[in-house]
Structure formats: structure tokens, C-alpha cells
CSV table of C-alpha atoms and ligand atoms in Angstrom, one decimal:
chain,number,residue,atom,x,y,z
P,1,MET,CA,57.5,118.7,125.0
P,2,LYS,CA,57.6,115.0,125.7
P,3,LYS,CA,57.7,114.3,122.0
P,4,ILE,CA,60.6,116.7,121.5
P,5,PHE,CA,62.5,115.1,124.4
P,6,LEU,CA,61.9,111.7,122.8
P,7,LEU,CA,63.1,112.8,119.5
P,8,LEU,CA,66.2,114.4,121.0
P,9,SER,CA,67.0,111.3,123.0
P,10,MET,CA,66.6,109.2,119.8
P,11,CYS,CA,69.1,111.4,118.0
P,12,PHE,CA,71.4,111.1,121.0
P,13,VAL,CA,71.2,107.3,120.9
P,14,LEU,CA,71.8,107.2,117.2
P,15,THR,CA,74.8,109.5,117.4
P,16,VAL,CA,76.4,108.2,120.5
P,17,GLY,CA,75.5,104.6,119.9
P,18,SER,CA,77.0,104.3,116.5
P,19,ALA,CA,80.8,104.2,116.2
P,20,GLN,CA,82.0,103.2,112.7
P,21,ASN,CA,85.3,105.0,113.2
P,22,PRO,CA,88.0,103.7,113.3
P,23,VAL,CA,86.8,101.3,110.7
P,24,PHE,CA,89.1,98.4,111.7
P,25,THR,CA,89.4,98.0,115.5
P,26,HIS,CA,91.3,94.7,115.7
P,27,VAL,CA,94.6,95.7,113.9
P,28,PHE,CA,96.6,98.8,113.4
P,29,THR,CA,96.4,100.0,109.8
P,30,ALA,CA,97.4,103.1,107.8
P,31,ASP,CA,97.6,104.7,104.4
P,32,PRO,CA,94.2,103.2,103.1
P,33,SER,CA,93.7,102.6,99.4
P,34,PRO,CA,90.0,102.0,98.6
P,35,HIS,CA,88.8,100.4,95.4
P,36,VAL,CA,85.8,98.8,93.7
P,37,TRP,CA,86.8,96.2,91.1
P,38,PRO,CA,84.9,95.2,87.9
P,39,ASN,CA,82.3,92.5,88.4
P,40,ASP,CA,82.7,92.5,92.2
P,41,ASP,CA,80.1,93.9,94.5
P,42,ARG,CA,82.6,94.4,97.3
P,43,LEU,CA,84.4,97.5,98.5
P,44,TRP,CA,88.1,96.8,98.9
P,45,VAL,CA,90.5,98.6,101.2
P,46,TYR,CA,94.3,97.9,101.0
P,47,THR,CA,96.4,99.2,103.9
P,48,SER,CA,99.9,99.3,105.4
P,49,HIS,CA,100.3,97.8,108.9
P,50,ASP,CA,101.6,99.4,112.1
P,51,GLU,CA,103.2,97.0,114.6
P,52,PRO,CA,101.7,97.3,118.1
P,53,GLY,CA,104.2,98.6,120.6
P,54,SER,CA,106.6,100.1,118.0
P,55,ASN,CA,105.0,103.5,117.5
P,56,ASN,CA,107.4,104.3,114.6
P,57,HIS,CA,107.3,103.9,110.9
P,58,TYR,CA,110.6,102.1,110.6
P,59,GLY,CA,109.3,98.7,111.7
P,60,MET,CA,106.5,98.6,109.1
P,61,THR,CA,106.9,95.3,107.2
P,62,GLY,CA,103.7,94.3,105.3
P,63,TYR,CA,100.2,95.0,103.9
P,64,HIS,CA,96.6,93.8,104.5
P,65,ALA,CA,93.5,93.6,102.3
P,66,PHE,CA,89.9,94.2,103.6
P,67,SER,CA,86.6,93.8,101.9
P,68,THR,CA,82.9,94.4,102.8
P,69,THR,CA,79.5,94.7,101.2
P,70,ASP,CA,77.7,96.7,103.9
P,71,MET,CA,80.6,98.8,105.5
P,72,VAL,CA,79.7,97.3,108.9
P,73,ASN,CA,80.9,93.7,108.5
P,74,TRP,CA,84.4,93.5,107.2
P,75,THR,CA,86.7,90.7,106.2
P,76,ASP,CA,90.4,91.0,106.9
P,77,HIS,CA,92.1,88.8,104.3
P,78,GLY,CA,95.3,88.9,106.3
P,79,ARG,CA,98.8,89.7,105.2
P,80,ILE,CA,99.0,90.0,101.4
P,81,LEU,CA,102.7,91.0,101.0
P,82,HIS,CA,105.6,91.3,103.3
P,83,LEU,CA,109.2,92.4,103.1
P,84,GLU,CA,110.3,88.8,103.3
P,85,ASN,CA,108.4,88.1,100.0
P,86,VAL,CA,110.4,90.9,98.2
P,87,ASP,CA,114.0,90.0,97.3
P,88,TRP,CA,115.2,93.5,96.4
P,89,ALA,CA,113.9,95.2,99.5
P,90,GLU,CA,115.3,95.6,103.0
P,91,SER,CA,112.8,97.7,105.0
P,92,HIS,CA,110.1,100.4,105.1
P,93,ALA,CA,106.9,98.8,103.8
P,94,TRP,CA,105.2,102.2,103.6
P,95,ALA,CA,102.2,103.4,101.7
P,96,MET,CA,100.8,101.5,98.7
P,97,ASP,CA,98.0,101.4,96.2
P,98,ALA,CA,96.2,98.7,94.3
P,99,ALA,CA,94.9,98.4,90.7
P,100,TYR,CA,93.0,96.0,88.4
P,101,TYR,CA,94.6,96.0,85.0
P,102,ARG,CA,94.1,93.7,82.1
P,103,GLY,CA,92.6,90.9,84.1
P,104,LYS,CA,95.1,90.9,87.0
P,105,TYR,CA,95.2,92.6,90.4
P,106,TYR,CA,98.3,94.7,91.3
P,107,LEU,CA,99.7,96.0,94.5
P,108,ILE,CA,101.9,99.0,93.9
P,109,TYR,CA,103.9,99.7,97.0
P,110,CYS,CA,107.1,101.3,98.3
P,111,MET,CA,110.0,99.7,100.2
P,112,LYS,CA,113.7,100.6,100.6
P,113,GLU,CA,116.0,98.8,98.2
P,114,ALA,CA,118.5,96.5,100.0
P,115,GLY,CA,122.0,97.8,100.2
P,116,ILE,CA,121.4,101.4,99.0
P,117,GLY,CA,118.4,102.3,101.2
P,118,LEU,CA,116.5,104.2,98.6
P,119,PHE,CA,112.8,104.1,98.2
P,120,ARG,CA,111.6,102.1,95.2
P,121,THR,CA,108.1,101.6,93.9
P,122,GLY,CA,107.4,97.8,93.8
P,123,VAL,CA,104.9,96.0,91.7
P,124,ALA,CA,103.3,92.7,92.8
P,125,ARG,CA,100.6,90.8,91.0
P,126,SER,CA,97.8,88.3,91.9
P,127,ASP,CA,94.9,86.6,90.1
P,128,ARG,CA,92.7,87.5,93.1
P,129,PRO,CA,91.9,90.8,94.8
P,130,GLU,CA,92.7,89.4,98.2
P,131,GLY,CA,96.1,88.3,97.1
P,132,PRO,CA,98.5,87.1,98.3
P,133,PHE,CA,100.6,89.1,95.8
P,134,THR,CA,103.8,88.0,94.1
P,135,ASP,CA,106.5,90.6,93.7
P,136,LEU,CA,107.6,91.4,90.1
P,137,GLY,CA,110.3,93.9,90.8
P,138,TYR,CA,110.3,97.7,91.0
P,139,ILE,CA,109.2,100.3,88.5
P,140,LYS,CA,112.0,101.6,86.3
P,141,GLY,CA,112.4,105.4,86.0
P,142,VAL,CA,111.0,106.3,89.4
P,143,GLU,CA,113.6,107.7,91.8
P,144,PHE,CA,112.7,108.1,95.5
P,145,GLY,CA,109.5,106.3,94.7
P,146,GLN,CA,107.7,106.6,98.1
P,147,ASP,CA,103.9,106.7,98.4
P,148,PRO,CA,102.9,105.5,95.0
P,149,ALA,CA,99.3,105.9,93.7
P,150,ILE,CA,98.1,104.4,90.4
P,151,PHE,CA,95.3,105.9,88.5
P,152,ILE,CA,93.8,104.1,85.4
P,153,ASP,CA,91.9,106.6,83.3
P,154,ASP,CA,88.6,105.7,81.6
P,155,ASP,CA,89.9,107.0,78.1
P,156,ALA,CA,89.7,103.4,76.7
P,157,ARG,CA,93.0,103.8,74.9
P,158,LEU,CA,93.8,100.1,74.9
P,159,PRO,CA,92.0,97.5,72.7
P,160,ASP,CA,90.7,95.7,75.8
P,161,GLY,CA,88.8,98.8,76.9
P,162,GLN,CA,91.0,99.9,79.7
P,163,GLY,CA,92.4,103.4,79.8
P,164,THR,CA,95.9,104.9,80.2
P,165,PRO,CA,97.7,104.0,83.5
P,166,TYR,CA,99.4,106.8,85.4
P,167,LEU,CA,101.7,106.7,88.4
P,168,PHE,CA,101.9,109.4,91.1
P,169,TRP,CA,104.4,109.4,93.9
P,170,GLY,CA,106.3,111.6,96.2
P,171,HIS,CA,107.6,112.3,99.7
P,172,ASP,CA,109.5,115.0,101.5
P,173,ARG,CA,107.8,117.9,99.7
P,174,GLN,CA,107.9,116.2,96.3
P,175,CYS,CA,105.0,115.2,94.0
P,176,TYR,CA,105.5,113.6,90.5
P,177,GLY,CA,103.2,112.0,88.0
P,178,ALA,CA,103.9,110.1,84.8
P,179,GLU,CA,102.3,107.8,82.3
P,180,LEU,CA,103.1,104.1,82.9
P,181,ASN,CA,104.0,101.6,80.2
P,182,ASP,CA,101.4,98.8,79.7
P,183,ASP,CA,103.3,96.2,81.7
P,184,LEU,CA,103.2,98.8,84.6
P,185,MET,CA,107.0,98.1,85.2
P,186,SER,CA,108.3,101.4,83.9
P,187,ILE,CA,107.2,105.0,83.4
P,188,LYS,CA,107.4,106.9,80.1
P,189,PRO,CA,110.1,109.3,81.1
P,190,GLU,CA,109.1,111.9,78.5
P,191,THR,CA,105.7,112.3,80.3
P,192,GLU,CA,107.0,112.8,83.8
P,193,VAL,CA,105.8,116.1,85.5
P,194,ASP,CA,106.9,117.7,88.6
P,195,LEU,CA,103.5,118.6,90.1
P,196,LYS,CA,104.7,120.5,93.2
P,197,PRO,CA,104.9,123.9,91.5
P,198,GLN,CA,101.2,123.5,90.6
P,199,LEU,CA,100.1,122.8,94.2
P,200,LYS,CA,100.7,124.2,97.7
P,201,TYR,CA,102.0,122.7,101.0
P,202,VAL,CA,102.9,119.4,99.2
P,203,PHE,CA,104.5,116.8,101.4
P,204,GLU,CA,103.7,113.2,100.3
P,205,GLY,CA,100.9,110.7,99.6
P,206,PRO,CA,99.3,111.8,96.3
P,207,TRP,CA,96.0,110.2,95.2
P,208,VAL,CA,94.1,110.9,92.0
P,209,HIS,CA,90.4,110.3,91.3
P,210,LYS,CA,88.0,111.6,88.7
P,211,TYR,CA,84.7,113.5,89.4
P,212,LYS,CA,82.4,114.9,86.7
P,213,GLY,CA,85.2,114.8,84.1
P,214,LYS,CA,87.8,116.6,86.3
P,215,TYR,CA,90.9,115.1,87.9
P,216,TYR,CA,91.3,115.6,91.7
P,217,LEU,CA,94.8,115.3,93.2
P,218,THR,CA,94.5,114.9,97.0
P,219,TYR,CA,97.5,114.8,99.3
P,220,PRO,CA,98.7,115.2,102.9
P,221,GLY,CA,100.6,118.5,103.2
P,222,LEU,CA,102.4,120.6,105.7
P,223,THR,CA,101.7,124.3,106.2
P,224,PRO,CA,104.5,126.6,107.4
P,225,ARG,CA,103.3,125.6,110.9
P,226,ARG,CA,104.5,122.1,110.0
P,227,TRP,CA,103.3,118.9,111.6
P,228,PRO,CA,100.7,117.4,111.8
P,229,GLU,CA,99.7,116.9,108.2
P,230,LYS,CA,96.4,118.2,106.8
P,231,MET,CA,94.7,117.0,103.6
P,232,PHE,CA,94.8,119.3,100.6
P,233,TYR,CA,93.7,119.1,96.9
P,234,GLY,CA,93.9,120.5,93.5
P,235,VAL,CA,91.8,120.0,90.3
P,236,ALA,CA,92.8,119.6,86.7
P,237,ASP,CA,91.4,118.8,83.2
P,238,LYS,CA,94.0,116.2,82.6
P,239,PRO,CA,95.6,113.6,84.9
P,240,LEU,CA,99.1,115.2,84.7
P,241,GLY,CA,97.8,118.7,85.2
P,242,PRO,CA,98.1,121.6,85.2
P,243,TYR,CA,96.4,121.5,88.6
P,244,GLU,CA,94.6,124.4,90.2
P,245,TYR,CA,95.3,124.4,93.9
P,246,LYS,CA,91.9,124.4,95.8
P,247,GLY,CA,92.6,124.2,99.5
P,248,CYS,CA,92.5,122.1,102.6
P,249,PHE,CA,89.7,119.6,103.1
P,250,ILE,CA,90.7,117.7,106.3
P,251,ASP,CA,92.1,120.1,108.9
P,252,ASP,CA,93.6,119.3,112.3
P,253,PHE,CA,91.3,117.1,114.4
P,254,GLU,CA,91.3,115.6,117.8
P,255,GLY,CA,93.3,112.3,118.1
P,256,GLN,CA,94.9,112.7,114.7
P,257,SER,CA,98.2,111.1,113.9
P,258,GLY,CA,101.2,113.2,112.8
P,259,THR,CA,100.6,111.9,109.3
P,260,ASN,CA,97.5,111.6,107.3
P,261,HIS,CA,97.1,109.6,104.1
P,262,GLY,CA,94.2,108.3,102.1
P,263,GLY,CA,92.1,107.8,99.0
P,264,ILE,CA,88.6,108.4,97.6
P,265,VAL,CA,86.2,105.8,96.2
P,266,THR,CA,82.6,105.7,95.1
P,267,TYR,CA,80.7,102.8,96.5
P,268,LYS,CA,76.9,102.1,96.1
P,269,GLY,CA,76.5,105.6,94.8
P,270,LYS,CA,78.3,107.4,97.6
P,271,ASP,CA,81.7,109.1,97.6
P,272,ILE,CA,83.9,108.1,100.5
P,273,MET,CA,87.2,109.4,101.9
P,274,PHE,CA,89.4,106.8,103.6
P,275,TYR,CA,92.2,108.2,105.7
P,276,HIS,CA,93.9,107.5,109.1
P,277,SER,CA,94.1,108.7,112.7
P,278,ALA,CA,95.6,107.6,116.0
P,279,TRP,CA,92.2,107.0,117.6
P,280,LEU,CA,92.6,103.2,118.2
P,281,SER,CA,96.0,103.6,119.9
P,282,GLY,CA,94.7,106.4,122.1
P,283,GLY,CA,96.8,109.0,120.4
P,284,LEU,CA,100.1,107.2,119.6
P,285,SER,CA,101.0,109.2,116.5
P,286,GLU,CA,102.6,106.4,114.6
P,287,THR,CA,100.3,103.6,115.7
P,288,ARG,CA,97.4,104.3,113.3
P,289,CYS,CA,94.0,103.2,112.3
P,290,VAL,CA,91.9,103.6,109.2
P,291,MET,CA,89.0,106.0,109.2
P,292,ALA,CA,86.2,106.7,106.7
P,293,ASP,CA,83.7,109.5,106.2
P,294,TYR,CA,81.4,110.5,103.3
P,295,LEU,CA,82.9,113.0,100.9
P,296,ARG,CA,80.6,115.7,99.4
P,297,TYR,CA,81.1,118.3,96.7
P,298,ASP,CA,79.4,121.6,96.4
P,299,LYS,CA,77.7,122.7,93.1
P,300,GLU,CA,81.0,124.0,91.7
P,301,GLY,CA,82.7,120.7,92.4
P,302,ASN,CA,84.7,121.9,95.4
P,303,ILE,CA,85.2,119.3,98.1
P,304,ILE,CA,83.2,120.2,101.2
P,305,PRO,CA,85.7,119.9,104.1
P,306,ILE,CA,85.4,116.7,106.2
P,307,VAL,CA,85.2,116.8,109.9
P,308,PRO,CA,86.2,113.3,111.1
P,309,SER,CA,83.2,111.7,112.8
P,310,LYS,CA,82.7,108.8,115.2
P,311,GLU,CA,79.7,107.6,113.1
P,312,GLY,CA,81.6,107.2,109.9
P,313,LEU,CA,79.8,105.3,107.1
P,314,ALA,CA,76.9,103.3,108.5
P,315,ASN,CA,74.3,103.7,111.2
P,316,ALA,CA,75.3,100.7,113.2
P,317,LYS,CA,76.6,100.2,116.7
P,318,ARG,CA,80.1,99.4,115.4
P,319,THR,CA,82.0,97.7,112.7
P,320,LYS,CA,82.9,94.0,113.1
P,321,THR,CA,85.8,92.3,111.3
P,322,THR,CA,86.4,88.6,110.7
P,323,LEU,CA,89.9,87.4,109.7
P,324,LYS,CA,89.5,85.0,106.9
P,325,LEU,CA,92.8,83.2,106.3
P,326,GLU,CA,93.1,80.8,103.4
P,327,ALA,CA,95.0,77.7,104.5
P,328,GLU,CA,96.7,77.3,101.1
P,329,ASN,CA,98.5,80.7,101.2
P,330,GLY,CA,101.3,79.4,103.5
P,331,PHE,CA,104.5,81.5,103.5
P,332,ALA,CA,103.1,84.1,101.1
P,333,ALA,CA,100.7,85.2,103.9
P,334,GLY,CA,103.1,84.7,106.8
P,335,GLY,CA,102.0,81.1,107.5
P,336,ASP,CA,103.5,77.7,106.8
P,337,LEU,CA,102.6,74.4,105.2
P,338,TYR,CA,104.4,71.4,106.7
P,339,ASN,CA,104.3,68.0,104.9
P,340,VAL,CA,100.9,68.8,103.4
P,341,ILE,CA,99.9,69.7,99.8
P,342,VAL,CA,97.6,72.2,98.2
P,343,ASP,CA,94.8,70.6,96.1
P,344,THR,CA,91.7,71.5,94.2
P,345,TYR,CA,89.9,68.2,93.7
P,346,ILE,CA,87.1,68.7,96.3
P,347,GLN,CA,84.9,71.3,94.7
P,348,ASP,CA,83.5,74.6,96.3
P,349,TYR,CA,86.7,75.6,98.0
P,350,SER,CA,87.4,79.3,98.6
P,351,GLY,CA,90.5,81.0,97.4
P,352,ARG,CA,93.0,79.1,95.3
P,353,GLY,CA,92.4,75.6,96.8
P,354,TYR,CA,92.7,73.8,100.1
P,355,VAL,CA,95.3,72.0,102.1
P,356,THR,CA,95.3,68.2,102.5
P,357,ASN,CA,97.5,65.1,103.0
P,358,PHE,CA,97.8,65.3,106.7
P,359,ASP,CA,99.4,61.8,106.8
P,360,ASN,CA,101.6,61.8,109.8
P,361,PRO,CA,101.3,63.3,113.3
P,362,TYR,CA,102.4,66.9,113.3
P,363,ASP,CA,101.8,67.5,109.6
P,364,HIS,CA,100.3,70.9,109.7
P,365,VAL,CA,99.0,74.2,108.3
P,366,SER,CA,99.8,77.5,110.0
P,367,ILE,CA,98.3,80.9,109.4
P,368,LEU,CA,99.3,84.3,110.7
P,369,ALA,CA,96.8,86.4,112.5
P,370,GLN,CA,97.9,90.0,113.2
P,371,VAL,CA,96.0,91.9,115.8
P,372,ALA,CA,96.4,95.2,117.7
P,373,LYS,CA,95.5,94.2,121.3
P,374,PRO,CA,95.0,91.0,123.3
P,375,SER,CA,91.5,90.0,122.5
P,376,LYS,CA,89.0,87.2,122.1
P,377,TYR,CA,88.0,85.7,118.7
P,378,ARG,CA,85.5,83.0,117.6
P,379,PHE,CA,87.6,80.3,115.9
P,380,LYS,CA,86.0,78.6,112.9
P,381,VAL,CA,87.5,76.2,110.4
P,382,ARG,CA,86.1,75.3,107.0
P,383,TYR,CA,87.0,71.7,106.2
P,384,ALA,CA,86.0,68.5,104.5
P,385,SER,CA,86.6,65.0,105.8
P,386,PRO,CA,85.1,62.6,103.3
P,387,ALA,CA,86.6,59.4,104.7
P,388,GLY,CA,85.4,59.8,108.3
P,389,GLU,CA,86.1,61.6,111.5
P,390,SER,CA,89.4,63.5,111.7
P,391,ASN,CA,91.3,64.4,114.9
P,392,HIS,CA,93.6,67.4,115.2
P,393,ASN,CA,95.2,69.7,117.7
P,394,VAL,CA,95.6,73.4,117.5
P,395,LEU,CA,98.5,75.5,118.7
P,396,ILE,CA,98.0,79.2,119.1
P,397,ASN,CA,101.4,80.7,119.7
P,398,SER,CA,102.7,78.4,122.5
P,399,HIS,CA,99.3,77.5,123.9
P,400,GLN,CA,98.0,74.0,122.8
P,401,TYR,CA,94.3,73.4,122.5
P,402,ARG,CA,93.9,69.6,122.2
P,403,GLY,CA,91.3,67.3,120.7
P,404,PHE,CA,89.6,69.1,117.9
P,405,VAL,CA,87.2,66.6,116.4
P,406,PHE,CA,86.1,67.2,112.8
P,407,PRO,CA,83.0,65.0,112.1
P,408,PRO,CA,82.8,63.3,108.7
P,409,SER,CA,81.8,65.6,105.9
P,410,GLU,CA,81.8,64.9,102.1
P,411,THR,CA,81.7,68.6,101.3
P,412,PHE,CA,83.3,71.7,102.8
P,413,THR,CA,81.5,72.9,105.9
P,414,GLU,CA,82.3,75.4,108.6
P,415,ILE,CA,82.8,74.3,112.2
P,416,ASP,CA,82.7,76.6,115.2
P,417,PHE,CA,85.3,75.7,117.9
P,418,GLY,CA,84.3,78.5,120.3
P,419,ILE,CA,86.4,81.3,121.7
P,420,VAL,CA,90.2,81.6,121.6
P,421,GLU,CA,92.5,84.4,122.8
P,422,LEU,CA,95.0,86.2,120.6
P,423,LYS,CA,97.9,88.3,121.9
P,424,ALA,CA,98.8,91.7,120.5
P,425,GLY,CA,101.0,91.4,117.4
P,426,ASP,CA,101.7,88.3,115.4
P,427,ASN,CA,99.8,85.1,116.3
P,428,LEU,CA,100.7,81.8,114.6
P,429,VAL,CA,97.7,79.5,114.5
P,430,ARG,CA,98.7,75.9,113.7
P,431,ILE,CA,96.3,73.0,113.0
P,432,PHE,CA,98.2,69.7,113.1
P,433,LYS,CA,97.3,66.1,112.9
P,434,SER,CA,96.8,64.5,116.3
P,435,ASN,CA,99.3,61.9,117.5
P,436,TRP,CA,96.9,60.4,120.1
P,437,LYS,CA,93.7,59.7,118.1
P,438,PRO,CA,93.5,58.1,114.7
P,439,SER,CA,92.0,59.9,111.7
P,440,LYS,CA,90.6,58.4,108.6
P,441,GLY,CA,92.5,60.6,106.2
P,442,GLN,CA,91.5,62.7,103.2
P,443,PHE,CA,91.1,65.6,105.6
P,444,ALA,CA,91.1,69.0,103.9
P,445,ILE,CA,91.3,72.6,105.4
P,446,ASP,CA,89.9,75.4,103.2
P,447,TYR,CA,90.3,78.4,105.5
P,448,ILE,CA,90.4,79.5,109.1
P,449,LYS,CA,88.2,82.3,110.4
P,450,LEU,CA,88.7,84.4,113.5
P,451,GLU,CA,85.7,86.6,114.3
P,452,GLN,CA,85.9,89.6,116.5
P,453,VAL,CA,84.0,89.1,119.8
P,454,PHE,CA,82.8,92.0,121.9
P,455,ASP,CA,82.1,91.8,125.7
P,456,ASP,CA,78.5,92.9,125.4
P,457,GLU,CA,77.6,90.2,122.8
C,501,FUB,O1,102.9,104.8,106.7
C,501,FUB,C1,104.2,105.3,106.5
C,501,FUB,C2,104.3,106.7,105.9
C,501,FUB,O2,103.5,107.6,106.7
C,501,FUB,C3,103.6,106.8,104.6
C,501,FUB,O3,104.3,106.3,103.5
C,501,FUB,C4,103.3,108.2,104.5
C,501,FUB,O4,102.4,108.7,103.6
C,501,FUB,C5,102.8,108.5,105.9
C,501,FUB,O5,101.4,108.1,106.0
């Protein structure tokens, strides 16, 4: 009896004690797009961003990238693209997807075109999976291009071994698919298919993945009972169908948002469904958070319905995210570089380089940290100061923290400056050269880290 009780209480501790959902607890995120890139052991998740306090989709302005190797400790690489980095767009940075194609990383996203207010499907490119991404314009031939998903087949059609790229999109009871041209900037109009008649309850947010040679199209849909959205799917022998409608695989659940949206990835041999809910905001339907649960198939290849769980992916007490914000990203990531330069001379930097030439008082680097709620973070800076000690001040929003001493260091090293507080929303963190204590120069900042801190740690 005693043994049974012990076993039962162990199960209880494991179940109640582990809470991996929502996956990201420091920032409001939605519309997750999960990927594993070639020659990279990390799992990547790209998301849209809900502004705290807004509780509507109209104020959505940018995207984030996250990575992990253990699904417990995550890195938030910060803002990777924003409306202000896209000349042709005016609003609605809604759902997106990402792709690796011919040696480059792409963000395929939707925003409303300035002046005419129509959704377009934008393409932005980066040399690195964490961005930031540079906009290239929108995809020609796609009308009302909300909720894009890109699927690159493994049919090795191109000489470099990559397969045919396809685009899927749709909103407001529409769902289309088409083959993309190789530059990803236009579709092949003759291949466009209206997929709605092949499916049921279609509303928006298509996502295509392949399992055992079959193509699965998953999407959030509305039954005649209407909102909230449930997740449905169909299966086909070819990417553009015809699809056989299969049914619902995420039904209504407690704390769901009005919308659902997500994608499927295989990581370390396991299939995972990423989607979103309103758990982090306590049920505010349009202030959402990313969720993840394992996805399983039965012997016939049908998706076994998912019941959203608190435990999520890993048996750990909780997930923990560190914001890793590259100093050199500047405006492209919502920050600012003032009277400093980006260099690559000192080796072993992370990202595309580091920021240096802090010659005059107030020369600075600023980074943007976006968080959901007022909370504490451990503040670390990776720097080098080969010529001697360097003295700087830090401004977080309007609060000045004085006297940050960076001891001499020939090479890049991480220094821990203790706990700082961030407010809900956008936080500008500025490191600037002190005007009260001399520095020896050659000071370089590689990145700034803000690590989530929990009260019971
Ligand atoms: O996140 C904004 C919109 O809500 C997306 O584009 C839809 O798919 C829904 O999730």
C-alpha cells in the first residue's frame, strides 16, 4: 500500500511539477512556425508577436525567432523583422513561416500593403537563421496573401539537391497552393490550386508537412458553430492535392484563444505540434502564447487528436528563456547604434560582428527587449576590452544604472551584472560610454543577454 501511494505521489509530482506549456513565458507570441535547418542541431521556432495590453490583432508589428537544443532552455533572438523595416507595408504583421533555400534563410510573412490595405506575402532574407531579415518585396501572383506557409519538397528537382518550393496561403475561408519560382518572389500561376473544395471548415493558416511519403495539410478552421477555431487536416499524395479531408485533431480546450495556428516539425526523432493558446494572458483571446505537444499517428497514418497538456515536451519544472540580443543588429532588430561602428577584427564574436569605437561620452549601442509582463532578468554582456578597463553606464528605459566596470580582457568574455527589471512591452537597453570615468578604448560589445529569473530560484 505504502509503495502504491509513493508511486502515485511520484506521478503527481511529475505531472503537476512540470509545466512546459506555454513554451515561452516572457513574451506574447502566436502563429508558431517550427523548423530544423540543415547542419544545425537546434530546433527553431519563428513567431508573430502580440503587444501586451492591446488584446487585438491590429497592433501586431513584428516577428521573433527562438532556438533550443533541449526544449527546456530556449533563446529568444529578439525582433527579427518589423513593419518599419518593410517599405511597402503599413500594418498587420500577421502569421509567417520560414525556409532555408539554396544557402539562405527566408522569412515569408504577411502584412498589409501601404495605401491599398490588401494583405501581401512578403519575402525577407538573411544569411543566418536568427536574422535579422532584410525585406526583398512581396510575392507576385498572390492576391490576399495572408497566412503564408512555404513547403520545400524533398524531390531534389534542382541541381543543388533541394526540391520544389510551394507556397500555401489563405484567410477568411480561403486556402490556395501554388509552386513558387526559384527566386521565391513569384508563383507559377498555372500551378495555382484552390484547395478549399478538397477540405472542410477551412478558415486560414495552412501548413504542409510530409509523413511516410504523404502530404498533410493542417489548418485552423471554423465549424458551423463558428468561433473559436479548431485544428483540422487532410492528406494527399502530392503537395497540391487532391487532399482527402481527415478531421479535427485539436478540438476546443480550456484557455484557448479565438484563433489557433501552428506547424509540425520532427526534432530528435519526435513529431511535435506547435500551436497557440491564451494561457499566459489568463484567457485574453488575442494576447497569445506558443504551446507545443507531441504529435502521434496511428498505424494508418491518421493524426491522433492532441489534448493540450501542461507538461508539453520535456519533463522539467518549466521552460526558461534567455534573450540574446546581438549588439551589431541595431535598427534591424529595434535597437540603435550611435557614433559606433560594427567590426569583425577581434575573433570569436557571435552573430555578424560586434560594436566598437566608443570614443566619446554617450556613444552607445541600444537593443530592444520585448517582454510580456514586468519581470526580473539577469543582465549579462559579452565584451572585449583589450586596451584596459572600460567604464560605461546603462540606461534601461528611463532608469539609469551607473558605473558598469568592464575589466580588461583580450578576448570576448561574458560578464554578469546582476538583476535588472524590465517593464511589460518594449524595453530599450542602452550601454553608453561613461562621461565620469576614463576608459582605455578598443572596447567591444558582442551581445547582451537577459536571462529569465524566477522567484523560487
Ligand atoms: O496572428 C494574427 C492572425 O491570427 C493570423 O494571421 C491568423 O492565422 C490568426 O492566428
